[in-house]
PDB file of C-alpha atoms in Angstrom:
ATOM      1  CA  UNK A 197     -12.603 -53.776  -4.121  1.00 53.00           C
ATOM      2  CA  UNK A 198      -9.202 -54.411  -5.413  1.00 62.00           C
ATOM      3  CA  UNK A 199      -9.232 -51.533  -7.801  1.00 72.00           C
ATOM      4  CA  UNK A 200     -10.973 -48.846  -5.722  1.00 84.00           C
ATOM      5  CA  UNK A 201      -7.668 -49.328  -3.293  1.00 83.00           C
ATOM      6  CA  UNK A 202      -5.656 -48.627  -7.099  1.00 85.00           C
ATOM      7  CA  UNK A 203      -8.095 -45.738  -7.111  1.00 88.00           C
ATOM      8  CA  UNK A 204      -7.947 -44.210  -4.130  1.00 89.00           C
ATOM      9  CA  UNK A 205      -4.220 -44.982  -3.977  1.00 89.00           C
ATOM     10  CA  UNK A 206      -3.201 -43.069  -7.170  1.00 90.00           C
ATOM     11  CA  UNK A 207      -5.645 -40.031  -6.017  1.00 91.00           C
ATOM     12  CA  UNK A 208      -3.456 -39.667  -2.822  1.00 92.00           C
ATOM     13  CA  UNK A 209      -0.249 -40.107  -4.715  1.00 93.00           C
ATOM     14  CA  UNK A 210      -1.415 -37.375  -6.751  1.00 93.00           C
ATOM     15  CA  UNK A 211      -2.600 -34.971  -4.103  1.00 93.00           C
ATOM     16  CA  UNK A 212       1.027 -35.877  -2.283  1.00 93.00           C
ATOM     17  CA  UNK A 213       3.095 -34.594  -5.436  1.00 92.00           C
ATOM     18  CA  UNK A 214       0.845 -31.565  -6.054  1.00 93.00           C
ATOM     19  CA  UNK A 215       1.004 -29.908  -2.786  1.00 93.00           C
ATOM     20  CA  UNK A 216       4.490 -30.751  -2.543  1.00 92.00           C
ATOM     21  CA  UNK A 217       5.237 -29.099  -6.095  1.00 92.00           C
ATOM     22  CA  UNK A 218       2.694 -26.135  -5.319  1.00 93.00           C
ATOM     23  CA  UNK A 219       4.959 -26.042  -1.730  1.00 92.00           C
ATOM     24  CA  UNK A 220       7.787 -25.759  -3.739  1.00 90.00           C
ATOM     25  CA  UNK A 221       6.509 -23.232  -5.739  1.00 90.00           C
ATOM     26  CA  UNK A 222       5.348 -21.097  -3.209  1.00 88.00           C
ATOM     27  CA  UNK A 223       9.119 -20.924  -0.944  1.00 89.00           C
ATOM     28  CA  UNK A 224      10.773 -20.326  -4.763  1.00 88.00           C
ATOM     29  CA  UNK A 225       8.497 -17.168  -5.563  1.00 88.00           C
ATOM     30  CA  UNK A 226       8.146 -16.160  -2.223  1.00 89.00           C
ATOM     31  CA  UNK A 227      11.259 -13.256  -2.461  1.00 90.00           C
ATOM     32  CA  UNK A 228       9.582 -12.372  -5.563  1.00 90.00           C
ATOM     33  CA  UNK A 229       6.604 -11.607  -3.981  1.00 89.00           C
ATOM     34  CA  UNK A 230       8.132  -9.742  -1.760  1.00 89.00           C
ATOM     35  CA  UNK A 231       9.944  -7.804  -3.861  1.00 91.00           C
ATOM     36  CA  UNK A 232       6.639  -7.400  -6.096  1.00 90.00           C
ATOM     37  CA  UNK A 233       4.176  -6.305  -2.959  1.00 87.00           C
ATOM     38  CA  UNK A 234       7.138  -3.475  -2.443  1.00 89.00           C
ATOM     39  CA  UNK A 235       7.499  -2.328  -5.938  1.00 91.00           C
ATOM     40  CA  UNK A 236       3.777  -1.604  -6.021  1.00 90.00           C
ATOM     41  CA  UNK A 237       3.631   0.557  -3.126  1.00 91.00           C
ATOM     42  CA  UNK A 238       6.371   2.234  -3.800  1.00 93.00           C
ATOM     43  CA  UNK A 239       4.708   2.806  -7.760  1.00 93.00           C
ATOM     44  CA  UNK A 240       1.396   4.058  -5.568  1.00 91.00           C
ATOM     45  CA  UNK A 241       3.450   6.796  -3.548  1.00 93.00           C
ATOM     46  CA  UNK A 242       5.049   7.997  -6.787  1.00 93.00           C
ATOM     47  CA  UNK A 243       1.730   8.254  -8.219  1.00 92.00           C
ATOM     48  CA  UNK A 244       0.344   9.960  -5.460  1.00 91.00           C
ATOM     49  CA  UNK A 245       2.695  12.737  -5.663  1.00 91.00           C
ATOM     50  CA  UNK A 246       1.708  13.179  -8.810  1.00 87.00           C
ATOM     51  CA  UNK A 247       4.493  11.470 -11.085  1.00 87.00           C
ATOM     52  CA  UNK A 248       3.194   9.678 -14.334  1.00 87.00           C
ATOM     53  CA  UNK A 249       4.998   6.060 -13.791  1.00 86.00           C
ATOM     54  CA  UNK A 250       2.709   4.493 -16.219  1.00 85.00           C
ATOM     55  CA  UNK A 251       5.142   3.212 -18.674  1.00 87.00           C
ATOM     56  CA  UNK A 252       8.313   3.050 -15.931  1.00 90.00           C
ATOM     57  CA  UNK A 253       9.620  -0.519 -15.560  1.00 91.00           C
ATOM     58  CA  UNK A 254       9.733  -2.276 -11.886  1.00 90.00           C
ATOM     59  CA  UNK A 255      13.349  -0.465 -11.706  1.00 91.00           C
ATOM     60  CA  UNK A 256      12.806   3.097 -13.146  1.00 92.00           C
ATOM     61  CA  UNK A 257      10.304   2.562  -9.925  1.00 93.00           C
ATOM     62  CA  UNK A 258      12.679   1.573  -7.298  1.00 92.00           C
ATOM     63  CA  UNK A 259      15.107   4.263  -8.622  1.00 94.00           C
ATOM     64  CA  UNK A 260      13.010   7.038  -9.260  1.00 92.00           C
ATOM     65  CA  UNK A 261      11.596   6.311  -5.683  1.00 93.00           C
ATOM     66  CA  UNK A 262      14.703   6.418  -4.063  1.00 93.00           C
ATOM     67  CA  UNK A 263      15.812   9.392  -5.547  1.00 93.00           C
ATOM     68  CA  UNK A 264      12.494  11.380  -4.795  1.00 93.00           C
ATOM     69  CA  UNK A 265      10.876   9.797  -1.340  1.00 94.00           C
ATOM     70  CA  UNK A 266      11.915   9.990   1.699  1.00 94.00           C
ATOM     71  CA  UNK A 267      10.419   7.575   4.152  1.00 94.00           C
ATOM     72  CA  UNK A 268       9.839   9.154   7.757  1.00 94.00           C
ATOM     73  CA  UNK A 269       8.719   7.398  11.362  1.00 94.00           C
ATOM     74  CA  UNK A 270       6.391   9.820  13.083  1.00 93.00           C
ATOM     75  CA  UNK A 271       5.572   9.428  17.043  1.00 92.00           C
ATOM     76  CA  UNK A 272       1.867  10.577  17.944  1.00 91.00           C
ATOM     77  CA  UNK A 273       3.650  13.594  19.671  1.00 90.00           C
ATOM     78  CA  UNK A 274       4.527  14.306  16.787  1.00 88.00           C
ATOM     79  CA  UNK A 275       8.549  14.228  16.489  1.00 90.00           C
ATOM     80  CA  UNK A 276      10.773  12.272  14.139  1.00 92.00           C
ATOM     81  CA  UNK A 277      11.594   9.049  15.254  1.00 91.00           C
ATOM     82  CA  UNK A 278      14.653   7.145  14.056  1.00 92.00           C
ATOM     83  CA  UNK A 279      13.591   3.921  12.733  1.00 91.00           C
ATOM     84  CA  UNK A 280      12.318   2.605   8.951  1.00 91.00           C
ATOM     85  CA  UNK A 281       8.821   2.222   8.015  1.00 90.00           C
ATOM     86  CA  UNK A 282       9.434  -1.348   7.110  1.00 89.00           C
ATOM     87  CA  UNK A 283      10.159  -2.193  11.117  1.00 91.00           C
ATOM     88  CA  UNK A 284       6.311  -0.957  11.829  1.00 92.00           C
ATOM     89  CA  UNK A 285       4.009  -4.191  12.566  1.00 91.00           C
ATOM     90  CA  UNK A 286       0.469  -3.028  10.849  1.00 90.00           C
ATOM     91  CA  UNK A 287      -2.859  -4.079  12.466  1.00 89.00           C
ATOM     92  CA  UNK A 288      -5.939  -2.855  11.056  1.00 86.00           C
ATOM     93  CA  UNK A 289      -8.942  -2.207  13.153  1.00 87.00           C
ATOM     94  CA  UNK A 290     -11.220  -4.944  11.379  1.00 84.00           C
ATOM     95  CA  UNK A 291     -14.632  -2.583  12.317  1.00 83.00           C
ATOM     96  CA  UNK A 292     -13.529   0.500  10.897  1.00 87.00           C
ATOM     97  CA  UNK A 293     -10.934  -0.805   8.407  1.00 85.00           C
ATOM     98  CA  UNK A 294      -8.444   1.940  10.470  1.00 88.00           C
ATOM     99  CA  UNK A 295      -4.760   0.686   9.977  1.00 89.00           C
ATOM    100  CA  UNK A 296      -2.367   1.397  12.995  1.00 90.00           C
ATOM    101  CA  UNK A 297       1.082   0.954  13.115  1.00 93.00           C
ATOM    102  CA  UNK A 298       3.153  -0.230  16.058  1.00 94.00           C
ATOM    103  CA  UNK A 299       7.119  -0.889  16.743  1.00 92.00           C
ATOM    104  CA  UNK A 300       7.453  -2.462  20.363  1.00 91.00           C
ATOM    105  CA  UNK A 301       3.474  -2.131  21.029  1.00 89.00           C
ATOM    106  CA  UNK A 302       4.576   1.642  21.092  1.00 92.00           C
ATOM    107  CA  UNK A 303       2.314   3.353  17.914  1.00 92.00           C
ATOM    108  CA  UNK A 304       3.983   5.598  15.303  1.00 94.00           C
ATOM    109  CA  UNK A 305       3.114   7.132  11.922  1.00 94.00           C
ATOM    110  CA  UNK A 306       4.355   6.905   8.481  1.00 95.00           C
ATOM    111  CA  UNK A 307       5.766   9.350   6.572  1.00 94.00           C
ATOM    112  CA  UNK A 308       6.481  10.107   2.757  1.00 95.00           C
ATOM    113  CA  UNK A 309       7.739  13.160   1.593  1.00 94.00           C
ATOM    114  CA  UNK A 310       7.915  14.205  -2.085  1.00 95.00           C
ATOM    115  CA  UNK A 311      10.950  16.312  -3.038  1.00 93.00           C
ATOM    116  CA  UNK A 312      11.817  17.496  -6.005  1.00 91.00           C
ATOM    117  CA  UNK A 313      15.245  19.471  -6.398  1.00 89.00           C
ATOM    118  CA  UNK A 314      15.366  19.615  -2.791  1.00 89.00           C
ATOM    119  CA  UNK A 315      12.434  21.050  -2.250  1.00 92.00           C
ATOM    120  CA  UNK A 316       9.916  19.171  -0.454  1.00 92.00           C
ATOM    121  CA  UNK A 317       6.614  18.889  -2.998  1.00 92.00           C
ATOM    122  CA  UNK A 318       4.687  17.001  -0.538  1.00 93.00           C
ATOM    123  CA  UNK A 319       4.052  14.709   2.033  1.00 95.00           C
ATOM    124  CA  UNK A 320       2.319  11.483   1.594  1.00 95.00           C
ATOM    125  CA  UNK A 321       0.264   9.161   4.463  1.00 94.00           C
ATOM    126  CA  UNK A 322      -1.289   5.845   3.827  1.00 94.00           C
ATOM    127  CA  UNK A 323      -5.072   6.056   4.353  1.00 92.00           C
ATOM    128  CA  UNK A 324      -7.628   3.235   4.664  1.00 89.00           C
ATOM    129  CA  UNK A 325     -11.377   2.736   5.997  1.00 85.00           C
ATOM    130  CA  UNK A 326     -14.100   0.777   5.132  1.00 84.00           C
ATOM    131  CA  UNK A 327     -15.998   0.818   1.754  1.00 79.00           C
ATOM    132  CA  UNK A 328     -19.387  -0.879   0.855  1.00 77.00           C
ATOM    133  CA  UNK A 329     -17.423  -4.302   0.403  1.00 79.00           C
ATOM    134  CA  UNK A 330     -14.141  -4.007   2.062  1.00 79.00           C
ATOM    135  CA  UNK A 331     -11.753  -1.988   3.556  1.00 83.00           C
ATOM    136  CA  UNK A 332      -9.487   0.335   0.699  1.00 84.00           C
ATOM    137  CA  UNK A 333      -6.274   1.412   1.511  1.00 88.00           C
ATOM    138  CA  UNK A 334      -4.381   3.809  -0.292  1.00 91.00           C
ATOM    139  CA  UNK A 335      -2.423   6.630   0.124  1.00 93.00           C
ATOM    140  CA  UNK A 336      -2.842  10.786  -0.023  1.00 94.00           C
ATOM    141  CA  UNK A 337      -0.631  13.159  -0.610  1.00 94.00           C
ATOM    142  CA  UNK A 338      -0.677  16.831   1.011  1.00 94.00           C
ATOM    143  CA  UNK A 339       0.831  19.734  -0.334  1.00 91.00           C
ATOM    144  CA  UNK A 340       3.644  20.736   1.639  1.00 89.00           C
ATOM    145  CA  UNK A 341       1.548  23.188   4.286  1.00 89.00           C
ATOM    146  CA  UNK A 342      -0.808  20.584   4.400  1.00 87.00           C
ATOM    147  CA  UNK A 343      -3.984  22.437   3.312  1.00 89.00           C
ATOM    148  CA  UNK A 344      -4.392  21.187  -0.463  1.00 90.00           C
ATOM    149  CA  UNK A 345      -4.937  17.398  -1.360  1.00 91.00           C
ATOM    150  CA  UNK A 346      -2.179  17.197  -4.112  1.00 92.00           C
ATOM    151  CA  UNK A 347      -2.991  12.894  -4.955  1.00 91.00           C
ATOM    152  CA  UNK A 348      -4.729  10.305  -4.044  1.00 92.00           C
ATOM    153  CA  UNK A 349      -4.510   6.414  -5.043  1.00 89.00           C
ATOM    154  CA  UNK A 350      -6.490   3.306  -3.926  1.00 86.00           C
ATOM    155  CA  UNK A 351      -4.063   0.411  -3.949  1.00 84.00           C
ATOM    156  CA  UNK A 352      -6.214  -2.692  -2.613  1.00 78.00           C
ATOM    157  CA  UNK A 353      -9.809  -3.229  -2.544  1.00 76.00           C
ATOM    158  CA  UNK A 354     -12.302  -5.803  -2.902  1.00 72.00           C
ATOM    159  CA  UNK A 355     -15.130  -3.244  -4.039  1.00 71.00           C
ATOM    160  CA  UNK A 356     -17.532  -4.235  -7.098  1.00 69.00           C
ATOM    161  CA  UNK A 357     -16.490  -3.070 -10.289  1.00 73.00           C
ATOM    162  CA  UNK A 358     -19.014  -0.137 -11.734  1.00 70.00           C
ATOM    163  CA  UNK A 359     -19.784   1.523  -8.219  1.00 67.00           C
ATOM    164  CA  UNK A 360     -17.175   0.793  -5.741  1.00 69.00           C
ATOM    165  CA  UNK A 361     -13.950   0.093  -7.670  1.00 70.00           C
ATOM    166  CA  UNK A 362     -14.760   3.449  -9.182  1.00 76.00           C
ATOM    167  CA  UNK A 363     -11.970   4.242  -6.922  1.00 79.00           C
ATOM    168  CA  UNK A 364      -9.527   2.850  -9.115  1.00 78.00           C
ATOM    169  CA  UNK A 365     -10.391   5.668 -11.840  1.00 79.00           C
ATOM    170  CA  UNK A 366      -8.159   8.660 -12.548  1.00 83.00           C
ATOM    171  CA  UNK A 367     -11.398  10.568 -13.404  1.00 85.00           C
ATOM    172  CA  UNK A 368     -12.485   9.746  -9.613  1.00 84.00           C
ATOM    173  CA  UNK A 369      -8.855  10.046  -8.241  1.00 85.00           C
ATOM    174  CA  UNK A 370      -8.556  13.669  -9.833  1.00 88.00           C
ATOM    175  CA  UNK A 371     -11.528  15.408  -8.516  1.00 89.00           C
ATOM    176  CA  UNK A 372      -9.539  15.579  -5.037  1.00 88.00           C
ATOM    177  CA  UNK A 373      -7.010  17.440  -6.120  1.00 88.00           C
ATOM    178  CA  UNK A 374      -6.217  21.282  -5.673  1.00 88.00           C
ATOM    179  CA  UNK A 375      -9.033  20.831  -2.413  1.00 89.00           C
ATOM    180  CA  UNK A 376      -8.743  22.077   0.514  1.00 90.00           C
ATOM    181  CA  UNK A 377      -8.861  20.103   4.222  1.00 87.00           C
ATOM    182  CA  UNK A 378      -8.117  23.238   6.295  1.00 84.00           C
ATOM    183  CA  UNK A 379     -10.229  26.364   5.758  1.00 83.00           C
ATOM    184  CA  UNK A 380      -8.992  29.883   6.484  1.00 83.00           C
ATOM    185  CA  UNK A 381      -9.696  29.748  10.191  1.00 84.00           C
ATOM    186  CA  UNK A 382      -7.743  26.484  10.285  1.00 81.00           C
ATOM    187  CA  UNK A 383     -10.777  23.640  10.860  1.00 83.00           C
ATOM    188  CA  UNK A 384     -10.584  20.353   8.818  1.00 84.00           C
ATOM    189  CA  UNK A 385     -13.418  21.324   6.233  1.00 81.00           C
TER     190      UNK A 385
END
């Protein structure tokens, strides 16, 4: 009896010190997190406008990002609002995988446009719905009279590698671009 108290003892002890040292952990990296979760969408908006950031470092990201995005707040009427996309609260619609986002329970859309030598390229809206598996989100860019899909990314997904997470593959990715959403009498095709 005496040594299943020792037992039992040291097993607590144990589980004590690692969930105070995985604690620990977790409030050190959590900035870097962060910081990581926003490097990676800004990387997926560059690459949905069609830039090649495969071999740029977490900076050449952030910089060539803020030299070549601009981040816009949309109202659903459909004028600029003044306010940053990071002060919209996201809630996805868990049936359809829809994501909305709200500022003040009031809804508004994001906004990326693409310019390049002052000339806006693009614009760029985060998309998401529901796969086989799980919902996708991702974002696609327009050309800049919005008829032609110009890029398209998948940034998060939990769908099965081979048939789902297909979506994930430039090959996959490219056969969107140069189409057309609007045809010549102005429907969504």
């Amino acid at each position: 009896m005496h040594s299943n108290f020792k037992t039992y003892r040291f097993v607590l002890t144990l589980a004590v010190v690692c969930a105070f040292l995985l604690s620990v952990t977790n409030s050190m990296l959590k900035e870097k997190q962060l910081y990581n979760i926003e490097v990676d969408r800004q990387k997926n908006v560059l690459k949905c406008a069609g830039l090649n950031i495969n071999s740029f470092s977490n900076d050449e990201i952030v910089k060539n990002y803020n030299t070549s995005i601009r981040e816009k707040v949309i109202s659903l009427d459909g004028s600029e609002v003044n306010m940053s996309i990071s002060d919209l609260h996201v809630v996805e619609n868990k049936s359809t995988g829809q994501l909305n986002y709200f500022n003040n329970d009031k809804e508004f859309l994001p906004l990326y446009e693409y310019v390049n030598n002052g000339i806006i390229e693009n614009y760029i809206v985060p998309i998401s719905g529901k796969g086989l598996w799980s919902t996708l989100y991702g974002f696609i860019a327009l050309s800049n009279d919005f008829i032609n899909v110009k890029g398209i990314t998948f940034f998060q997904h939990g769908e099965t590698p081979g048939l789902g997470g297909e979506v994930d593959n430039p090959i996959f990715q490219k056969q969107f671009i140069d189409q057309k959403i609007i045809d010549d009498d102005g429907n969504f095709v």
